């Protein structure tokens, strides 16, 4: 049979059409909600693209199958595409399992000299839900270790006028932390820069990178942040992860999946 030979009509959508539509709509609702609360990253964009594809496929499945049947190479290409998608999906599930097993911890074996808090988004100059959880954990740790310096690290987000560091410092002061304990690092745009720029500020104050340091971030981010901290020269680091709100947890993990890939490709760790 050559490439132009039609393939017999043996495809019937059945309940699959409604399953695809239901999954697509649920994914789309999730993405729309997160956008309304100012959460936009790859963990939202990728599911949104997938949801649009599922909805379109469910609505046009019959003409799509008719087009596939027109040429054998089309069906072969479609099967290869589906195979690649399901392999990617399987790798994402494995990553999610690894994330689920990460246990947030705010405890340390020795008193830290420094507490570094990594920034997250600050829509409209306000701490995002993810960042709020980090700051609550940082405040708790600062209370447990009253001699530790607190560094809040994060530059100015796109279309924002105030840095993440300033938002974080104001939030911690609002919780009751003494402003004199807080150092602002407000130039960084990535986790690597968070850690390098914070180290430079501390070194200027006589604090070396080998002092005990607790790194406050989100639960899903602790592993990668720890790897990057080691690459940035910190030699005595313990990561403490705050819980990610459930309604955005899997979107955050999806973003972290791509961040881990890009960090490996860029040799950040």
mmCIF file of C-alpha atoms in Angstrom:
data_model
loop_
_atom_site.group_PDB
_atom_site.id
_atom_site.type_symbol
_atom_site.label_atom_id
_atom_site.label_comp_id
_atom_site.label_asym_id
_atom_site.label_seq_id
_atom_site.Cartn_x
_atom_site.Cartn_y
_atom_site.Cartn_z
ATOM 1 C CA UNK A 1 0.000 0.000 0.000
ATOM 2 C CA UNK A 2 1.527 3.351 -1.021
ATOM 3 C CA UNK A 3 1.395 6.671 0.803
ATOM 4 C CA UNK A 4 -1.716 7.815 -1.055
ATOM 5 C CA UNK A 5 -3.818 4.729 -0.369
ATOM 6 C CA UNK A 6 -6.815 5.607 1.861
ATOM 7 C CA UNK A 7 -7.100 3.817 5.164
ATOM 8 C CA UNK A 8 -10.369 1.974 5.829
ATOM 9 C CA UNK A 9 -12.966 3.835 7.885
ATOM 10 C CA UNK A 10 -12.750 1.986 11.179
ATOM 11 C CA UNK A 11 -12.524 4.823 13.682
ATOM 12 C CA UNK A 12 -15.426 5.664 15.965
ATOM 13 C CA UNK A 13 -15.160 8.469 18.540
ATOM 14 C CA UNK A 14 -17.593 6.936 21.054
ATOM 15 C CA UNK A 15 -17.288 8.163 24.658
ATOM 16 C CA UNK A 16 -13.688 9.237 24.040
ATOM 17 C CA UNK A 17 -14.989 12.476 22.550
ATOM 18 C CA UNK A 18 -16.790 13.432 25.752
ATOM 19 C CA UNK A 19 -13.856 12.400 27.929
ATOM 20 C CA UNK A 20 -11.504 14.635 25.950
ATOM 21 C CA UNK A 21 -13.980 17.504 26.166
ATOM 22 C CA UNK A 22 -14.413 17.099 29.941
ATOM 23 C CA UNK A 23 -10.669 16.977 30.603
ATOM 24 C CA UNK A 24 -10.074 19.956 28.319
ATOM 25 C CA UNK A 25 -12.744 22.071 30.009
ATOM 26 C CA UNK A 26 -11.492 21.242 33.522
ATOM 27 C CA UNK A 27 -7.926 22.140 32.567
ATOM 28 C CA UNK A 28 -9.102 25.369 30.962
ATOM 29 C CA UNK A 29 -11.126 26.397 34.021
ATOM 30 C CA UNK A 30 -8.087 25.794 36.232
ATOM 31 C CA UNK A 31 -5.857 27.905 33.975
ATOM 32 C CA UNK A 32 -8.369 30.744 33.687
ATOM 33 C CA UNK A 33 -8.742 30.902 37.463
ATOM 34 C CA UNK A 34 -4.985 31.062 38.013
ATOM 35 C CA UNK A 35 -4.668 33.859 35.451
ATOM 36 C CA UNK A 36 -7.356 35.833 37.309
ATOM 37 C CA UNK A 37 -5.247 35.649 40.480
ATOM 38 C CA UNK A 38 -2.175 36.838 38.557
ATOM 39 C CA UNK A 39 -0.446 33.454 38.226
ATOM 40 C CA UNK A 40 1.040 33.097 34.741
ATOM 41 C CA UNK A 41 3.981 30.836 33.983
ATOM 42 C CA UNK A 42 4.741 27.658 32.034
ATOM 43 C CA UNK A 43 2.835 25.640 34.607
ATOM 44 C CA UNK A 44 -0.277 27.507 33.489
ATOM 45 C CA UNK A 45 0.522 28.085 29.817
ATOM 46 C CA UNK A 46 1.309 24.444 28.979
ATOM 47 C CA UNK A 47 -1.927 23.062 30.489
ATOM 48 C CA UNK A 48 -3.839 25.843 28.708
ATOM 49 C CA UNK A 49 -2.395 24.774 25.356
ATOM 50 C CA UNK A 50 -3.190 21.133 26.118
ATOM 51 C CA UNK A 51 -6.743 22.024 27.135
ATOM 52 C CA UNK A 52 -7.289 23.957 23.893
ATOM 53 C CA UNK A 53 -6.002 20.993 21.878
ATOM 54 C CA UNK A 54 -8.269 18.551 23.729
ATOM 55 C CA UNK A 55 -11.346 20.726 23.289
ATOM 56 C CA UNK A 56 -10.627 21.265 19.592
ATOM 57 C CA UNK A 57 -10.030 17.544 19.071
ATOM 58 C CA UNK A 58 -13.280 16.611 20.813
ATOM 59 C CA UNK A 59 -15.294 19.098 18.740
ATOM 60 C CA UNK A 60 -13.717 18.209 15.408
ATOM 61 C CA UNK A 61 -12.785 14.582 15.945
ATOM 62 C CA UNK A 62 -14.743 13.241 12.972
ATOM 63 C CA UNK A 63 -13.306 15.574 10.309
ATOM 64 C CA UNK A 64 -9.881 15.142 11.927
ATOM 65 C CA UNK A 65 -10.112 11.369 11.618
ATOM 66 C CA UNK A 66 -11.333 11.699 8.048
ATOM 67 C CA UNK A 67 -8.263 13.817 7.255
ATOM 68 C CA UNK A 68 -5.985 11.252 8.914
ATOM 69 C CA UNK A 69 -7.514 8.470 6.841
ATOM 70 C CA UNK A 70 -6.691 10.321 3.634
ATOM 71 C CA UNK A 71 -2.980 9.431 3.707
ATOM 72 C CA UNK A 72 -1.070 6.781 5.625
ATOM 73 C CA UNK A 73 1.790 9.160 6.486
ATOM 74 C CA UNK A 74 -0.673 11.413 8.304
ATOM 75 C CA UNK A 75 -1.762 8.591 10.575
ATOM 76 C CA UNK A 76 1.853 7.580 11.182
ATOM 77 C CA UNK A 77 2.809 11.153 12.074
ATOM 78 C CA UNK A 78 -0.182 11.412 14.415
ATOM 79 C CA UNK A 79 0.757 8.194 16.172
ATOM 80 C CA UNK A 80 4.331 9.409 16.607
ATOM 81 C CA UNK A 81 3.042 12.676 18.027
ATOM 82 C CA UNK A 82 0.775 10.865 20.479
ATOM 83 C CA UNK A 83 3.616 8.544 21.507
ATOM 84 C CA UNK A 84 5.849 11.519 22.218
ATOM 85 C CA UNK A 85 3.096 13.253 24.185
ATOM 86 C CA UNK A 86 2.380 10.216 26.376
ATOM 87 C CA UNK A 87 6.097 9.656 27.002
ATOM 88 C CA UNK A 88 6.361 13.292 28.104
ATOM 89 C CA UNK A 89 3.252 12.875 30.255
ATOM 90 C CA UNK A 90 4.754 9.774 31.892
ATOM 91 C CA UNK A 91 7.938 11.706 32.707
ATOM 92 C CA UNK A 92 5.813 14.475 34.220
ATOM 93 C CA UNK A 93 3.980 11.954 36.416
ATOM 94 C CA UNK A 94 7.315 10.547 37.620
ATOM 95 C CA UNK A 95 8.421 14.089 38.441
ATOM 96 C CA UNK A 96 5.173 14.703 40.344
ATOM 97 C CA UNK A 97 5.777 11.567 42.410
ATOM 98 C CA UNK A 98 9.242 12.876 43.289
ATOM 99 C CA UNK A 99 7.750 16.241 44.268
ATOM 100 C CA UNK A 100 5.132 14.557 46.430
ATOM 101 C CA UNK A 101 7.861 12.812 48.408
ATOM 102 C CA UNK A 102 9.678 16.036 49.240
ATOM 103 C CA UNK A 103 8.957 16.837 52.856
ATOM 104 C CA UNK A 104 9.047 20.537 53.822
ATOM 105 C CA UNK A 105 11.159 21.179 56.880
ATOM 106 C CA UNK A 106 11.887 24.260 58.904
ATOM 107 C CA UNK A 107 14.203 22.589 61.398
ATOM 108 C CA UNK A 108 18.008 22.631 61.373
ATOM 109 C CA UNK A 109 20.669 20.677 63.222
ATOM 110 C CA UNK A 110 22.624 23.849 64.037
ATOM 111 C CA UNK A 111 21.690 27.489 64.414
ATOM 112 C CA UNK A 112 21.899 29.251 61.037
ATOM 113 C CA UNK A 113 23.871 32.458 60.741
ATOM 114 C CA UNK A 114 21.783 33.512 57.746
ATOM 115 C CA UNK A 115 18.215 32.961 56.538
ATOM 116 C CA UNK A 116 17.837 33.646 52.813
ATOM 117 C CA UNK A 117 14.269 33.933 51.537
ATOM 118 C CA UNK A 118 13.791 33.489 47.793
ATOM 119 C CA UNK A 119 11.255 35.698 46.070
ATOM 120 C CA UNK A 120 8.241 34.770 43.999
ATOM 121 C CA UNK A 121 5.734 36.837 42.052
ATOM 122 C CA UNK A 122 4.367 40.066 43.549
ATOM 123 C CA UNK A 123 1.308 41.083 41.471
ATOM 124 C CA UNK A 124 0.229 44.674 42.095
ATOM 125 C CA UNK A 125 2.988 45.022 44.660
ATOM 126 C CA UNK A 126 1.503 42.318 46.877
ATOM 127 C CA UNK A 127 2.975 38.972 47.919
ATOM 128 C CA UNK A 128 1.508 36.089 45.926
ATOM 129 C CA UNK A 129 -0.011 33.120 47.815
ATOM 130 C CA UNK A 130 3.161 31.108 47.214
ATOM 131 C CA UNK A 131 5.336 33.932 48.506
ATOM 132 C CA UNK A 132 3.111 34.455 51.555
ATOM 133 C CA UNK A 133 3.737 30.852 52.598
ATOM 134 C CA UNK A 134 7.501 31.330 52.208
ATOM 135 C CA UNK A 135 7.413 34.480 54.311
ATOM 136 C CA UNK A 136 5.388 32.841 57.063
ATOM 137 C CA UNK A 137 7.958 30.059 57.240
ATOM 138 C CA UNK A 138 10.817 32.585 57.220
ATOM 139 C CA UNK A 139 9.190 34.524 60.055
ATOM 140 C CA UNK A 140 8.835 31.331 62.086
ATOM 141 C CA UNK A 141 12.484 30.426 61.483
ATOM 142 C CA UNK A 142 13.613 33.942 62.380
ATOM 143 C CA UNK A 143 11.793 33.564 65.691
ATOM 144 C CA UNK A 144 13.494 30.219 66.339
ATOM 145 C CA UNK A 145 16.919 31.665 65.489
ATOM 146 C CA UNK A 146 16.940 35.271 66.766
ATOM 147 C CA UNK A 147 20.627 35.836 65.957
ATOM 148 C CA UNK A 148 20.287 34.954 62.267
ATOM 149 C CA UNK A 149 20.423 37.633 59.601
ATOM 150 C CA UNK A 150 17.457 37.595 57.232
ATOM 151 C CA UNK A 151 18.046 38.261 53.534
ATOM 152 C CA UNK A 152 15.037 38.753 51.267
ATOM 153 C CA UNK A 153 16.026 38.243 47.663
ATOM 154 C CA UNK A 154 14.154 39.209 44.514
ATOM 155 C CA UNK A 155 14.244 41.913 41.846
ATOM 156 C CA UNK A 156 11.434 43.855 40.217
ATOM 157 C CA UNK A 157 8.891 41.806 38.270
ATOM 158 C CA UNK A 158 7.815 42.731 34.741
ATOM 159 C CA UNK A 159 5.428 45.712 34.824
ATOM 160 C CA UNK A 160 5.903 46.146 38.569
ATOM 161 C CA UNK A 161 7.304 49.220 40.260
ATOM 162 C CA UNK A 162 8.411 47.691 43.543
ATOM 163 C CA UNK A 163 10.899 44.882 43.981
ATOM 164 C CA UNK A 164 10.023 41.478 45.381
ATOM 165 C CA UNK A 165 12.586 42.108 48.113
ATOM 166 C CA UNK A 166 10.817 45.276 49.256
ATOM 167 C CA UNK A 167 7.418 43.544 49.266
ATOM 168 C CA UNK A 168 8.925 40.682 51.264
ATOM 169 C CA UNK A 169 10.608 42.960 53.776
ATOM 170 C CA UNK A 170 7.415 44.951 54.324
ATOM 171 C CA UNK A 171 5.433 41.752 54.824
ATOM 172 C CA UNK A 172 7.912 40.406 57.395
ATOM 173 C CA UNK A 173 7.924 43.715 59.272
ATOM 174 C CA UNK A 174 4.127 43.565 59.226
ATOM 175 C CA UNK A 175 4.322 40.156 60.875
ATOM 176 C CA UNK A 176 6.501 41.631 63.598
ATOM 177 C CA UNK A 177 10.081 41.009 62.477
ATOM 178 C CA UNK A 178 12.562 43.742 63.389
ATOM 179 C CA UNK A 179 13.452 45.661 60.212
ATOM 180 C CA UNK A 180 17.054 45.947 61.439
ATOM 181 C CA UNK A 181 17.479 42.197 60.924
ATOM 182 C CA UNK A 182 16.468 42.330 57.259
ATOM 183 C CA UNK A 183 18.835 42.829 54.313
ATOM 184 C CA UNK A 184 17.325 43.478 50.882
ATOM 185 C CA UNK A 185 18.787 41.998 47.698
ATOM 186 C CA UNK A 186 16.637 43.602 45.000
ATOM 187 C CA UNK A 187 18.540 43.066 41.732
ATOM 188 C CA UNK A 188 18.202 39.333 41.039
ATOM 189 C CA UNK A 189 16.051 37.837 38.282
ATOM 190 C CA UNK A 190 16.666 34.107 38.830
ATOM 191 C CA UNK A 191 17.381 31.626 41.617
ATOM 192 C CA UNK A 192 21.062 31.599 40.694
ATOM 193 C CA UNK A 193 21.234 35.386 40.914
ATOM 194 C CA UNK A 194 19.273 35.288 44.192
ATOM 195 C CA UNK A 195 22.028 33.230 45.744
ATOM 196 C CA UNK A 196 25.030 34.900 44.122
ATOM 197 C CA UNK A 197 23.863 38.472 44.761
ATOM 198 C CA UNK A 198 22.820 37.653 48.331
ATOM 199 C CA UNK A 199 26.251 36.153 48.967
ATOM 200 C CA UNK A 200 27.956 39.299 47.683
ATOM 201 C CA UNK A 201 25.911 41.507 50.006
ATOM 202 C CA UNK A 202 26.721 39.306 52.971
ATOM 203 C CA UNK A 203 30.409 39.088 52.096
ATOM 204 C CA UNK A 204 30.544 42.873 52.013
ATOM 205 C CA UNK A 205 29.272 42.746 55.604
ATOM 206 C CA UNK A 206 31.894 40.153 56.560
ATOM 207 C CA UNK A 207 29.664 37.050 56.314
ATOM 208 C CA UNK A 208 31.249 34.260 54.260
ATOM 209 C CA UNK A 209 29.536 31.617 52.147
ATOM 210 C CA UNK A 210 30.586 28.806 54.464
ATOM 211 C CA UNK A 211 28.422 29.924 57.394
ATOM 212 C CA UNK A 212 25.312 27.853 58.226
ATOM 213 C CA UNK A 213 22.511 29.122 56.013
ATOM 214 C CA UNK A 214 18.867 28.108 55.772
ATOM 215 C CA UNK A 215 17.332 28.673 52.362
ATOM 216 C CA UNK A 216 13.608 29.386 52.478
ATOM 217 C CA UNK A 217 11.621 28.586 49.358
ATOM 218 C CA UNK A 218 8.608 26.462 48.340
ATOM 219 C CA UNK A 219 8.436 22.714 48.859
ATOM 220 C CA UNK A 220 8.670 21.961 45.131
ATOM 221 C CA UNK A 221 11.730 24.212 44.773
ATOM 222 C CA UNK A 222 13.926 22.941 47.604
ATOM 223 C CA UNK A 223 15.910 20.380 45.617
ATOM 224 C CA UNK A 224 16.777 22.640 42.683
ATOM 225 C CA UNK A 225 17.452 25.629 44.942
ATOM 226 C CA UNK A 226 19.847 23.512 47.001
ATOM 227 C CA UNK A 227 21.738 22.398 43.886
ATOM 228 C CA UNK A 228 22.001 25.982 42.675
ATOM 229 C CA UNK A 229 23.171 27.160 46.113
ATOM 230 C CA UNK A 230 26.045 24.693 45.994
ATOM 231 C CA UNK A 231 26.928 25.863 42.490
ATOM 232 C CA UNK A 232 26.852 29.457 43.738
ATOM 233 C CA UNK A 233 29.440 28.640 46.411
ATOM 234 C CA UNK A 234 27.346 28.094 49.541
ATOM 235 C CA UNK A 235 28.807 25.116 51.372
ATOM 236 C CA UNK A 236 26.629 24.781 54.490
ATOM 237 C CA UNK A 237 23.024 25.034 53.269
ATOM 238 C CA UNK A 238 19.789 23.518 54.495
ATOM 239 C CA UNK A 239 16.649 24.160 52.431
ATOM 240 C CA UNK A 240 13.320 24.757 54.165
ATOM 241 C CA UNK A 241 10.225 24.387 52.014
ATOM 242 C CA UNK A 242 6.836 25.973 52.585
ATOM 243 C CA UNK A 243 3.694 24.199 51.440
ATOM 244 C CA UNK A 244 2.333 25.247 48.056
ATOM 245 C CA UNK A 245 -1.430 25.991 48.114
ATOM 246 C CA UNK A 246 -3.272 22.953 46.744
ATOM 247 C CA UNK A 247 -5.190 24.818 44.037
ATOM 248 C CA UNK A 248 -1.939 25.773 42.291
ATOM 249 C CA UNK A 249 0.321 22.950 43.445
ATOM 250 C CA UNK A 250 0.357 20.853 40.278
ATOM 251 C CA UNK A 251 0.744 23.914 38.073
ATOM 252 C CA UNK A 252 3.747 24.930 40.172
ATOM 253 C CA UNK A 253 5.186 21.438 39.858
ATOM 254 C CA UNK A 254 4.725 21.574 36.079
ATOM 255 C CA UNK A 255 6.636 24.834 36.002
ATOM 256 C CA UNK A 256 9.363 23.300 38.165
ATOM 257 C CA UNK A 257 9.605 20.353 35.738
ATOM 258 C CA UNK A 258 10.578 22.735 32.946
ATOM 259 C CA UNK A 259 12.774 24.790 35.287
ATOM 260 C CA UNK A 260 14.760 21.688 36.228
ATOM 261 C CA UNK A 261 15.261 20.874 32.554
ATOM 262 C CA UNK A 262 16.351 24.406 31.683
ATOM 263 C CA UNK A 263 18.620 24.604 34.734
ATOM 264 C CA UNK A 264 20.335 21.396 33.673
ATOM 265 C CA UNK A 265 20.724 22.629 30.111
ATOM 266 C CA UNK A 266 22.093 25.979 31.302
ATOM 267 C CA UNK A 267 24.400 24.192 33.778
ATOM 268 C CA UNK A 268 23.076 26.051 36.782
ATOM 269 C CA UNK A 269 23.881 22.980 38.890
#
